[in-house]
mmCIF file of C-alpha atoms and ligand atoms in Angstrom:
data_model
loop_
_atom_site.group_PDB
_atom_site.id
_atom_site.type_symbol
_atom_site.label_atom_id
_atom_site.label_comp_id
_atom_site.label_asym_id
_atom_site.label_seq_id
_atom_site.Cartn_x
_atom_site.Cartn_y
_atom_site.Cartn_z
ATOM 1 C CA UNK M 1 -94.008 -39.437 -53.133
ATOM 2 C CA UNK M 2 -91.641 -38.674 -55.977
ATOM 3 C CA UNK M 3 -90.231 -35.431 -55.933
ATOM 4 C CA UNK M 4 -89.172 -33.806 -59.239
ATOM 5 C CA UNK M 5 -86.453 -31.259 -58.339
ATOM 6 C CA UNK M 6 -85.545 -28.566 -61.057
ATOM 7 C CA UNK M 7 -82.522 -26.211 -60.699
ATOM 8 C CA UNK M 8 -82.258 -23.256 -63.153
ATOM 9 C CA UNK M 9 -78.568 -22.680 -63.663
ATOM 10 C CA UNK M 10 -75.360 -24.889 -63.374
ATOM 11 C CA UNK M 11 -74.930 -26.823 -60.185
ATOM 12 C CA UNK M 12 -71.605 -27.338 -59.148
ATOM 13 C CA UNK M 13 -70.547 -31.122 -59.714
ATOM 14 C CA UNK M 14 -70.265 -31.839 -55.972
ATOM 15 C CA UNK M 15 -73.411 -30.270 -55.146
ATOM 16 C CA UNK M 16 -75.127 -31.963 -57.966
ATOM 17 C CA UNK M 17 -73.911 -35.597 -57.065
ATOM 18 C CA UNK M 18 -74.810 -35.129 -53.537
ATOM 19 C CA UNK M 19 -78.347 -33.830 -54.507
ATOM 20 C CA UNK M 20 -78.751 -36.963 -56.777
ATOM 21 C CA UNK M 21 -77.496 -39.342 -54.064
ATOM 22 C CA UNK M 22 -79.917 -37.603 -51.592
ATOM 23 C CA UNK M 23 -82.975 -38.275 -54.187
ATOM 24 C CA UNK M 24 -81.910 -41.581 -55.059
ATOM 25 C CA UNK M 25 -85.075 -43.859 -55.026
ATOM 26 C CA UNK M 26 -87.164 -40.721 -53.822
ATOM 27 C CA UNK M 27 -87.106 -38.171 -56.842
ATOM 28 C CA UNK M 28 -85.142 -36.814 -59.784
ATOM 29 C CA UNK M 29 -83.069 -33.789 -60.096
ATOM 30 C CA UNK M 30 -83.424 -31.697 -63.551
ATOM 31 C CA UNK M 31 -81.024 -29.103 -64.363
ATOM 32 C CA UNK M 32 -82.199 -26.383 -66.609
ATOM 33 C CA UNK M 33 -79.600 -23.999 -68.115
ATOM 34 C CA UNK M 34 -81.757 -20.799 -67.075
ATOM 35 C CA UNK M 35 -85.198 -20.170 -65.983
ATOM 36 C CA UNK M 36 -85.885 -18.814 -69.384
ATOM 37 C CA UNK M 37 -85.345 -22.140 -70.756
ATOM 38 C CA UNK M 38 -87.613 -24.075 -68.617
ATOM 39 C CA UNK M 39 -90.112 -25.756 -70.759
ATOM 40 C CA UNK M 40 -93.862 -25.673 -69.553
ATOM 41 C CA UNK M 41 -93.708 -29.720 -68.903
ATOM 42 C CA UNK M 42 -90.652 -29.122 -66.719
ATOM 43 C CA UNK M 43 -92.485 -26.474 -64.683
ATOM 44 C CA UNK M 44 -95.712 -28.570 -64.445
ATOM 45 C CA UNK M 45 -93.519 -31.495 -63.259
ATOM 46 C CA UNK M 46 -91.567 -29.578 -60.572
ATOM 47 C CA UNK M 47 -92.423 -30.384 -56.977
ATOM 48 C CA UNK M 48 -89.511 -28.087 -55.948
ATOM 49 C CA UNK M 49 -87.616 -25.176 -57.693
ATOM 50 C CA UNK M 50 -84.207 -24.046 -57.198
ATOM 51 C CA UNK M 51 -83.679 -20.545 -58.819
ATOM 52 C CA UNK M 52 -85.559 -17.314 -59.676
ATOM 53 C CA UNK M 53 -88.819 -17.622 -61.660
ATOM 54 C CA UNK M 54 -89.835 -15.463 -64.358
ATOM 55 C CA UNK M 55 -93.301 -13.886 -64.394
ATOM 56 C CA UNK M 56 -95.763 -16.632 -65.158
ATOM 57 C CA UNK M 57 -93.772 -19.611 -64.307
ATOM 58 C CA UNK M 58 -94.960 -19.815 -60.665
ATOM 59 C CA UNK M 59 -98.345 -20.073 -61.742
ATOM 60 C CA UNK M 60 -97.391 -22.853 -64.471
ATOM 61 C CA UNK M 61 -95.624 -24.655 -61.511
ATOM 62 C CA UNK M 62 -98.816 -26.073 -60.254
ATOM 63 C CA UNK M 63 -97.243 -28.860 -58.297
ATOM 64 C CA UNK M 64 -94.293 -26.663 -57.004
ATOM 65 C CA UNK M 65 -94.539 -26.511 -52.940
ATOM 66 C CA UNK M 66 -90.923 -25.160 -52.423
ATOM 67 C CA UNK M 67 -88.771 -22.647 -54.309
ATOM 68 C CA UNK M 68 -85.223 -21.951 -53.228
ATOM 69 C CA UNK M 69 -83.583 -18.813 -54.249
ATOM 70 C CA UNK M 70 -79.778 -18.822 -54.824
ATOM 71 C CA UNK M 71 -79.574 -15.261 -53.534
ATOM 72 C CA UNK M 72 -79.437 -14.284 -49.869
ATOM 73 C CA UNK M 73 -81.486 -11.292 -50.569
ATOM 74 C CA UNK M 74 -84.775 -12.732 -51.937
ATOM 75 C CA UNK M 75 -85.975 -9.231 -53.268
ATOM 76 C CA UNK M 76 -85.894 -10.590 -56.999
ATOM 77 C CA UNK M 77 -87.741 -13.770 -55.938
ATOM 78 C CA UNK M 78 -90.878 -11.777 -54.178
ATOM 79 C CA UNK M 79 -92.902 -11.342 -57.204
ATOM 80 C CA UNK M 80 -96.628 -10.599 -57.010
ATOM 81 C CA UNK M 81 -97.195 -14.259 -57.749
ATOM 82 C CA UNK M 82 -94.664 -15.334 -55.116
ATOM 83 C CA UNK M 83 -96.373 -12.871 -52.588
ATOM 84 C CA UNK M 84 -99.906 -14.344 -53.440
ATOM 85 C CA UNK M 85 -98.946 -18.050 -53.485
ATOM 86 C CA UNK M 86 -98.607 -20.265 -50.464
ATOM 87 C CA UNK M 87 -95.456 -21.739 -51.958
ATOM 88 C CA UNK M 88 -92.495 -21.815 -49.337
ATOM 89 C CA UNK M 89 -89.721 -19.625 -50.418
ATOM 90 C CA UNK M 90 -86.230 -19.920 -48.765
ATOM 91 C CA UNK M 91 -83.243 -18.039 -49.603
ATOM 92 C CA UNK M 92 -79.365 -18.738 -49.432
ATOM 93 C CA UNK M 93 -78.837 -16.237 -46.501
ATOM 94 C CA UNK M 94 -75.561 -17.146 -44.763
ATOM 95 C CA UNK M 95 -73.828 -17.884 -47.876
ATOM 96 C CA UNK M 96 -72.054 -14.343 -48.199
ATOM 97 C CA UNK M 97 -71.702 -13.095 -44.686
ATOM 98 C CA UNK M 98 -67.807 -13.242 -44.461
ATOM 99 C CA UNK M 99 -66.925 -11.841 -47.821
ATOM 100 C CA UNK M 100 -69.599 -9.169 -47.493
ATOM 101 C CA UNK M 101 -67.705 -8.310 -44.032
ATOM 102 C CA UNK M 102 -64.251 -8.621 -45.800
ATOM 103 C CA UNK M 103 -65.221 -6.262 -48.396
ATOM 104 C CA UNK M 104 -66.888 -3.741 -46.119
ATOM 105 C CA UNK M 105 -63.132 -3.742 -44.260
ATOM 106 C CA UNK M 106 -61.468 -3.538 -47.914
ATOM 107 C CA UNK M 107 -63.655 -0.410 -48.707
ATOM 108 C CA UNK M 108 -63.149 1.211 -45.308
ATOM 109 C CA UNK M 109 -59.441 0.635 -45.796
ATOM 110 C CA UNK M 110 -59.441 1.946 -49.468
ATOM 111 C CA UNK M 111 -61.649 5.081 -48.543
ATOM 112 C CA UNK M 112 -59.610 5.823 -45.187
ATOM 113 C CA UNK M 113 -56.199 5.467 -46.909
ATOM 114 C CA UNK M 114 -57.526 7.142 -50.125
ATOM 115 C CA UNK M 115 -56.335 4.126 -52.396
ATOM 116 C CA UNK M 116 -58.155 5.829 -55.344
ATOM 117 C CA UNK M 117 -55.553 8.695 -55.214
ATOM 118 C CA UNK M 118 -52.712 6.068 -55.175
ATOM 119 C CA UNK M 119 -54.164 4.439 -58.099
ATOM 120 C CA UNK M 120 -54.605 7.538 -60.086
ATOM 121 C CA UNK M 121 -50.723 8.085 -59.338
ATOM 122 C CA UNK M 122 -49.618 4.701 -60.210
ATOM 123 C CA UNK M 123 -51.193 5.007 -63.693
ATOM 124 C CA UNK M 124 -49.582 8.122 -64.246
ATOM 125 C CA UNK M 125 -46.267 6.893 -62.803
ATOM 126 C CA UNK M 126 -46.511 9.675 -60.404
ATOM 127 C CA UNK M 127 -44.874 9.475 -56.680
ATOM 128 C CA UNK M 128 -47.518 10.928 -54.553
ATOM 129 C CA UNK M 129 -46.962 10.548 -50.793
ATOM 130 C CA UNK M 130 -49.794 12.036 -48.698
ATOM 131 C CA UNK M 131 -51.199 11.733 -45.363
ATOM 132 C CA UNK M 132 -53.978 9.277 -44.954
ATOM 133 C CA UNK M 133 -56.095 7.850 -42.365
ATOM 134 C CA UNK M 134 -56.016 4.844 -40.030
ATOM 135 C CA UNK M 135 -59.310 2.814 -38.584
ATOM 136 C CA UNK M 136 -57.797 2.351 -35.444
ATOM 137 C CA UNK M 137 -59.966 4.206 -32.817
ATOM 138 C CA UNK M 138 -62.586 5.305 -35.439
ATOM 139 C CA UNK M 139 -66.284 4.856 -35.012
ATOM 140 C CA UNK M 140 -68.175 2.625 -37.468
ATOM 141 C CA UNK M 141 -71.811 2.257 -37.333
ATOM 142 C CA UNK M 142 -73.207 -1.008 -38.661
ATOM 143 C CA UNK M 143 -76.748 -0.930 -39.792
ATOM 144 C CA UNK M 144 -78.035 -4.485 -39.692
ATOM 145 C CA UNK M 145 -76.554 -7.230 -37.590
ATOM 146 C CA UNK M 146 -77.022 -10.477 -39.488
ATOM 147 C CA UNK M 147 -74.518 -12.589 -40.860
ATOM 148 C CA UNK M 148 -72.620 -9.841 -42.590
ATOM 149 C CA UNK M 149 -72.921 -7.359 -40.097
ATOM 150 C CA UNK M 150 -72.277 -9.457 -36.909
ATOM 151 C CA UNK M 151 -69.068 -10.639 -38.719
ATOM 152 C CA UNK M 152 -68.097 -7.248 -39.532
ATOM 153 C CA UNK M 153 -68.366 -6.046 -35.956
ATOM 154 C CA UNK M 154 -65.713 -8.616 -34.896
ATOM 155 C CA UNK M 155 -63.472 -7.786 -37.712
ATOM 156 C CA UNK M 156 -63.939 -4.026 -36.906
ATOM 157 C CA UNK M 157 -63.349 -4.573 -33.410
ATOM 158 C CA UNK M 158 -60.014 -6.284 -34.234
ATOM 159 C CA UNK M 159 -58.935 -3.488 -35.981
ATOM 160 C CA UNK M 160 -59.484 -1.561 -32.617
ATOM 161 C CA UNK M 161 -62.486 0.479 -33.987
ATOM 162 C CA UNK M 162 -65.416 1.895 -31.888
ATOM 163 C CA UNK M 163 -68.725 -0.226 -32.901
ATOM 164 C CA UNK M 164 -72.018 1.138 -32.925
ATOM 165 C CA UNK M 165 -74.833 -1.399 -34.191
ATOM 166 C CA UNK M 166 -78.469 -0.378 -35.373
ATOM 167 C CA UNK M 167 -80.730 -3.421 -34.906
ATOM 168 C CA UNK M 168 -84.572 -4.021 -34.136
ATOM 169 C CA UNK M 169 -84.029 -6.176 -31.203
ATOM 170 C CA UNK M 170 -81.519 -3.984 -28.994
ATOM 171 C CA UNK M 171 -81.834 -6.261 -26.121
ATOM 172 C CA UNK M 172 -79.861 -8.927 -27.699
ATOM 173 C CA UNK M 173 -76.106 -7.994 -27.561
ATOM 174 C CA UNK M 174 -74.025 -8.868 -30.516
ATOM 175 C CA UNK M 175 -70.126 -9.653 -29.660
ATOM 176 C CA UNK M 176 -67.916 -6.868 -31.020
ATOM 177 C CA UNK M 177 -70.611 -4.102 -30.864
ATOM 178 C CA UNK M 178 -70.061 -1.720 -28.234
ATOM 179 C CA UNK M 179 -73.418 0.312 -28.485
ATOM 180 C CA UNK M 180 -76.692 -0.981 -29.694
ATOM 181 C CA UNK M 181 -79.651 1.361 -31.189
ATOM 182 C CA UNK M 182 -83.090 0.951 -32.247
ATOM 183 C CA UNK M 183 -83.600 1.978 -35.766
ATOM 184 C CA UNK M 184 -85.399 4.876 -34.505
ATOM 185 C CA UNK M 185 -82.066 6.520 -33.210
ATOM 186 C CA UNK M 186 -80.404 6.126 -36.674
ATOM 187 C CA UNK M 187 -79.758 9.716 -37.209
ATOM 188 C CA UNK M 188 -78.051 9.929 -33.797
ATOM 189 C CA UNK M 189 -75.974 7.131 -34.539
ATOM 190 C CA UNK M 190 -74.987 8.579 -37.960
ATOM 191 C CA UNK M 191 -73.986 11.795 -36.391
ATOM 192 C CA UNK M 192 -71.394 9.822 -34.172
ATOM 193 C CA UNK M 193 -69.911 7.570 -37.140
ATOM 194 C CA UNK M 194 -66.867 7.865 -39.207
ATOM 195 C CA UNK M 195 -67.837 5.186 -41.277
ATOM 196 C CA UNK M 196 -71.430 3.873 -42.036
ATOM 197 C CA UNK M 197 -71.865 0.215 -43.212
ATOM 198 C CA UNK M 198 -75.375 -0.883 -44.420
ATOM 199 C CA UNK M 199 -76.056 -4.467 -44.536
ATOM 200 C CA UNK M 200 -79.588 -4.645 -43.690
ATOM 201 C CA UNK M 201 -81.832 -6.141 -46.548
ATOM 202 C CA UNK M 202 -83.930 -3.953 -48.656
ATOM 203 C CA UNK M 203 -87.482 -3.971 -47.352
ATOM 204 C CA UNK M 204 -90.354 -1.759 -47.023
ATOM 205 C CA UNK M 205 -88.584 -0.265 -43.931
ATOM 206 C CA UNK M 206 -85.338 0.103 -45.344
ATOM 207 C CA UNK M 207 -86.043 1.367 -48.866
ATOM 208 C CA UNK M 208 -84.852 5.141 -49.015
ATOM 209 C CA UNK M 209 -83.824 5.108 -45.424
ATOM 210 C CA UNK M 210 -80.777 7.076 -46.699
ATOM 211 C CA UNK M 211 -82.291 10.189 -47.679
ATOM 212 C CA UNK M 212 -81.150 13.816 -47.699
ATOM 213 C CA UNK M 213 -81.687 13.901 -44.158
ATOM 214 C CA UNK M 214 -79.720 11.000 -43.272
ATOM 215 C CA UNK M 215 -76.725 11.959 -45.400
ATOM 216 C CA UNK M 216 -76.957 15.334 -43.610
ATOM 217 C CA UNK M 217 -76.969 13.719 -40.213
ATOM 218 C CA UNK M 218 -73.499 12.288 -40.834
ATOM 219 C CA UNK M 219 -70.323 14.240 -40.264
ATOM 220 C CA UNK M 220 -68.481 15.751 -43.384
ATOM 221 C CA UNK M 221 -65.506 13.444 -42.798
ATOM 222 C CA UNK M 222 -67.748 10.266 -42.863
ATOM 223 C CA UNK M 223 -67.783 7.853 -45.482
ATOM 224 C CA UNK M 224 -70.851 5.781 -46.461
ATOM 225 C CA UNK M 225 -70.629 1.991 -47.510
ATOM 226 C CA UNK M 226 -73.639 0.042 -49.023
ATOM 227 C CA UNK M 227 -73.006 -3.739 -49.358
ATOM 228 C CA UNK M 228 -76.352 -5.144 -49.158
ATOM 229 C CA UNK M 229 -78.980 -3.399 -51.833
ATOM 230 C CA UNK M 230 -79.193 -0.407 -53.647
ATOM 231 C CA UNK M 231 -82.528 1.299 -53.140
ATOM 232 C CA UNK M 232 -81.739 1.642 -49.187
ATOM 233 C CA UNK M 233 -79.945 4.981 -50.334
ATOM 234 C CA UNK M 234 -81.771 7.398 -52.115
ATOM 235 C CA UNK M 235 -79.388 7.713 -55.204
ATOM 236 C CA UNK M 236 -80.153 11.363 -56.069
ATOM 237 C CA UNK M 237 -79.616 12.268 -52.132
ATOM 238 C CA UNK M 238 -76.254 10.115 -52.211
ATOM 239 C CA UNK M 239 -75.012 11.914 -55.224
ATOM 240 C CA UNK M 240 -75.553 15.432 -53.937
ATOM 241 C CA UNK M 241 -73.911 14.294 -50.693
ATOM 242 C CA UNK M 242 -70.801 13.253 -52.358
ATOM 243 C CA UNK M 243 -70.770 16.057 -54.826
ATOM 244 C CA UNK M 244 -71.533 19.071 -52.350
ATOM 245 C CA UNK M 245 -69.234 17.548 -49.496
ATOM 246 C CA UNK M 246 -71.918 16.500 -47.132
ATOM 247 C CA UNK M 247 -70.056 13.542 -46.747
ATOM 248 C CA UNK M 248 -66.176 12.545 -47.502
ATOM 249 C CA UNK M 249 -66.808 9.799 -49.816
ATOM 250 C CA UNK M 250 -68.663 6.181 -50.356
ATOM 251 C CA UNK M 251 -68.035 2.656 -51.113
ATOM 252 C CA UNK M 252 -70.590 1.235 -53.341
ATOM 253 C CA UNK M 253 -71.202 -2.272 -54.057
ATOM 254 C CA UNK M 254 -74.862 -2.535 -54.303
ATOM 255 C CA UNK M 255 -76.433 0.223 -56.517
ATOM 256 C CA UNK M 256 -79.895 1.552 -57.028
ATOM 257 C CA UNK M 257 -79.601 0.695 -60.655
ATOM 258 C CA UNK M 258 -78.006 -2.650 -61.657
ATOM 259 C CA UNK M 259 -75.558 -2.963 -63.710
ATOM 260 C CA UNK M 260 -74.506 0.746 -63.000
ATOM 261 C CA UNK M 261 -75.152 2.289 -66.366
ATOM 262 C CA UNK M 262 -72.145 3.630 -68.021
ATOM 263 C CA UNK M 263 -73.186 7.115 -67.928
ATOM 264 C CA UNK M 264 -73.791 7.066 -64.244
ATOM 265 C CA UNK M 265 -72.186 9.803 -62.393
ATOM 266 C CA UNK M 266 -70.978 7.481 -59.590
ATOM 267 C CA UNK M 267 -68.164 6.070 -61.769
ATOM 268 C CA UNK M 268 -66.326 9.069 -61.941
ATOM 269 C CA UNK M 269 -66.531 10.388 -58.568
ATOM 270 C CA UNK M 270 -62.865 10.598 -56.908
ATOM 271 C CA UNK M 271 -64.257 9.926 -53.730
ATOM 272 C CA UNK M 272 -66.332 6.935 -54.528
ATOM 273 C CA UNK M 273 -65.189 3.271 -54.937
ATOM 274 C CA UNK M 274 -67.302 1.304 -57.050
ATOM 275 C CA UNK M 275 -67.489 -2.483 -57.273
ATOM 276 C CA UNK M 276 -70.029 -4.269 -59.439
ATOM 277 C CA UNK M 277 -72.140 -6.254 -56.782
ATOM 278 C CA UNK M 278 -69.657 -8.867 -56.377
ATOM 279 C CA UNK M 279 -68.438 -8.108 -52.988
ATOM 280 C CA UNK M 280 -69.537 -11.750 -52.014
ATOM 281 C CA UNK M 281 -68.710 -13.579 -55.079
ATOM 282 C CA UNK M 282 -66.224 -15.982 -54.039
ATOM 283 C CA UNK M 283 -65.811 -19.737 -54.458
ATOM 284 C CA UNK M 284 -66.602 -20.214 -50.806
ATOM 285 C CA UNK M 285 -70.077 -18.403 -50.977
ATOM 286 C CA UNK M 286 -70.710 -20.680 -53.682
ATOM 287 C CA UNK M 287 -69.897 -23.616 -51.752
ATOM 288 C CA UNK M 288 -71.716 -22.382 -48.458
ATOM 289 C CA UNK M 289 -74.784 -21.786 -50.719
ATOM 290 C CA UNK M 290 -74.526 -25.249 -51.904
ATOM 291 C CA UNK M 291 -74.512 -26.768 -48.472
ATOM 292 C CA UNK M 292 -77.785 -24.448 -47.539
ATOM 293 C CA UNK M 293 -79.590 -25.992 -50.543
ATOM 294 C CA UNK M 294 -78.483 -29.518 -49.880
ATOM 295 C CA UNK M 295 -79.440 -29.030 -46.241
ATOM 296 C CA UNK M 296 -82.915 -27.993 -47.231
ATOM 297 C CA UNK M 297 -83.288 -30.518 -49.800
ATOM 298 C CA UNK M 298 -82.630 -33.356 -47.104
ATOM 299 C CA UNK M 299 -85.211 -31.442 -45.074
ATOM 300 C CA UNK M 300 -87.721 -31.281 -47.883
ATOM 301 C CA UNK M 301 -87.426 -35.078 -48.621
ATOM 302 C CA UNK M 302 -87.911 -35.881 -45.001
ATOM 303 C CA UNK M 303 -90.827 -33.433 -44.640
ATOM 304 C CA UNK M 304 -88.912 -31.637 -41.780
ATOM 305 C CA UNK M 305 -89.310 -27.833 -41.609
ATOM 306 C CA UNK M 306 -87.117 -26.039 -43.978
ATOM 307 C CA UNK M 307 -84.298 -23.241 -42.912
ATOM 308 C CA UNK M 308 -84.047 -19.727 -44.075
ATOM 309 C CA UNK M 309 -87.570 -19.588 -45.000
ATOM 310 C CA UNK M 310 -88.248 -15.917 -46.210
ATOM 311 C CA UNK M 311 -91.078 -14.010 -44.490
ATOM 312 C CA UNK M 312 -93.075 -12.857 -47.438
ATOM 313 C CA UNK M 313 -94.521 -10.143 -45.328
ATOM 314 C CA UNK M 314 -91.235 -8.882 -44.050
ATOM 315 C CA UNK M 315 -89.887 -9.099 -47.392
ATOM 316 C CA UNK M 316 -86.523 -11.031 -46.385
HETATM 317 N N1 NAI B 1 -73.328 -7.088 -52.431
HETATM 318 C C1 NAI B 1 -73.511 -8.575 -52.451
HETATM 319 O O1 NAI B 1 -72.959 -9.142 -53.337
HETATM 320 C C2 NAI B 1 -74.406 -9.494 -51.580
HETATM 321 C C3 NAI B 1 -75.565 -8.840 -50.943
HETATM 322 N N2 NAI B 1 -76.335 -9.440 -49.673
HETATM 323 C C4 NAI B 1 -77.341 -8.369 -49.386
HETATM 324 O O2 NAI B 1 -76.641 -8.439 -48.189
HETATM 325 C C5 NAI B 1 -77.720 -8.498 -47.388
HETATM 326 C C6 NAI B 1 -77.230 -8.900 -45.949
HETATM 327 O O3 NAI B 1 -76.698 -10.283 -45.995
HETATM 328 P P1 NAI B 1 -76.800 -11.110 -44.574
HETATM 329 O O4 NAI B 1 -76.041 -10.625 -43.490
HETATM 330 O O5 NAI B 1 -76.416 -12.574 -44.899
HETATM 331 O O6 NAI B 1 -78.241 -11.105 -44.296
HETATM 332 P P2 NAI B 1 -79.153 -11.332 -42.847
HETATM 333 O O7 NAI B 1 -80.480 -11.510 -42.994
HETATM 334 O O8 NAI B 1 -78.276 -12.285 -42.002
HETATM 335 O O9 NAI B 1 -78.782 -9.858 -42.073
HETATM 336 C C7 NAI B 1 -79.601 -8.616 -42.342
HETATM 337 C C8 NAI B 1 -79.820 -8.260 -40.907
HETATM 338 O O10 NAI B 1 -80.570 -6.961 -41.017
HETATM 339 C C9 NAI B 1 -81.487 -6.894 -40.278
HETATM 340 N N3 NAI B 1 -82.511 -5.984 -40.514
HETATM 341 C C10 NAI B 1 -83.730 -6.166 -41.170
HETATM 342 N N4 NAI B 1 -84.424 -4.786 -41.334
HETATM 343 C C11 NAI B 1 -83.814 -4.085 -40.369
HETATM 344 C C12 NAI B 1 -83.922 -2.797 -40.003
HETATM 345 N N5 NAI B 1 -85.062 -2.227 -40.736
HETATM 346 N N6 NAI B 1 -82.875 -2.109 -39.445
HETATM 347 C C13 NAI B 1 -81.638 -2.694 -39.078
HETATM 348 N N7 NAI B 1 -81.755 -3.961 -39.277
HETATM 349 C C14 NAI B 1 -82.530 -4.792 -40.044
HETATM 350 C C15 NAI B 1 -82.010 -8.332 -39.811
HETATM 351 O O11 NAI B 1 -82.681 -8.581 -38.769
HETATM 352 C C16 NAI B 1 -80.721 -9.220 -40.226
HETATM 353 O O12 NAI B 1 -80.115 -9.256 -38.834
HETATM 354 C C17 NAI B 1 -78.766 -9.536 -47.851
HETATM 355 O O13 NAI B 1 -80.099 -9.197 -47.398
HETATM 356 C C18 NAI B 1 -78.670 -9.196 -49.284
HETATM 357 O O14 NAI B 1 -79.402 -8.184 -49.579
HETATM 358 C C19 NAI B 1 -76.306 -10.716 -49.910
HETATM 359 C C20 NAI B 1 -75.210 -11.515 -50.287
HETATM 360 C C21 NAI B 1 -74.208 -10.792 -51.559
HETATM 361 O O1 HPV B 2 -77.236 -13.265 -52.749
HETATM 362 C C1 HPV B 2 -77.644 -12.052 -53.008
HETATM 363 O O2 HPV B 2 -78.307 -11.534 -52.308
HETATM 364 C C2 HPV B 2 -76.723 -11.268 -53.864
HETATM 365 O O3 HPV B 2 -76.780 -10.204 -53.598
HETATM 366 C C3 HPV B 2 -75.549 -11.725 -54.953
HETATM 367 O O4 HPV B 2 -75.738 -11.359 -55.961
HETATM 368 P P1 HPV B 2 -76.694 -12.166 -56.736
HETATM 369 O O5 HPV B 2 -77.989 -12.249 -56.379
HETATM 370 O O6 HPV B 2 -76.005 -13.646 -56.810
HETATM 371 O O7 HPV B 2 -76.287 -11.356 -58.338
#
């Protein structure tokens, strides 16, 4: 059987030539600049698609058996059409765990040292020597212990932090995590944390998990960091928590509304570090994403079970 693989977006030259080598004699690779540019003919020919489909496109892609998302969190791919279809959806989970863990360390360091205050002083050429904090000996609670969370636990341990972890399978220890808790004990964990880092995916279970009660459960000196998905925090509650001093500050790479609108109050809060959902945007992430796709392409061509299959019912 000849496979017709369509990729939306630009493929790195190396990934492209390796995909073409895998397909030699077994199929063709067609690159379309974006999903919007995919013609009905292209969609009808595709037996597999890499990229996020637009509404109506999956229905038009009648021969497609596999859709691969370039994203680690496949939320944007889980359309009504996708949920209703029996097409296999795979994600790029695993591409960005390392930079997300680095980004979490960066945000914890920036917040504890009050880097924004130095930046304000530097912009004004002002010599502002103040007392700031250390990570050493502080407690970090990590919610979600997959690629990013597990790597963060090891990194936090290397900074001599005490590491609390929240995961559903508490019976499975994670290196670097000192104490593991089930999600039902979240508020108890939050009450003990100096830093809370959310790395869990956005699912029906995690949507709005950080509501007013969760922020009130955190100590007033604690910082909230979200590197996975906005929507896990209720933005109105987070804003109140930051403005009214329920918590000390936040480091936000993932936001409830993206791009964060220019008028959003989060931009201007002195105790918030905003990054534009690019905590994992490194060359290495793109390279790892390419490897994940190529390994799955090989499995697809061999009729072998695919890796990184998204559990449509679980939502990630
Ligand atoms: N900021 C950015 O640029 C990026 C953000 N992401 C987001 O980061 C997330 C994490 O990435 P990875 O660590 O690679 O994913 P992962 O799938 O390896 O890790 C997520 C972990 O959360 C756990 N989990 C799921 N529901 C949970 C719940 N209710 N309570 C506690 N734990 C729960 C899962 O079992 C899994 O172990 C992705 O799902 C994605 O949404 C991913 C890449 C880039
Ligand atoms: O891979 C992911 O899930 C990410 O959040 C990365 O952002 P993107 O989807 O590439 O805009």
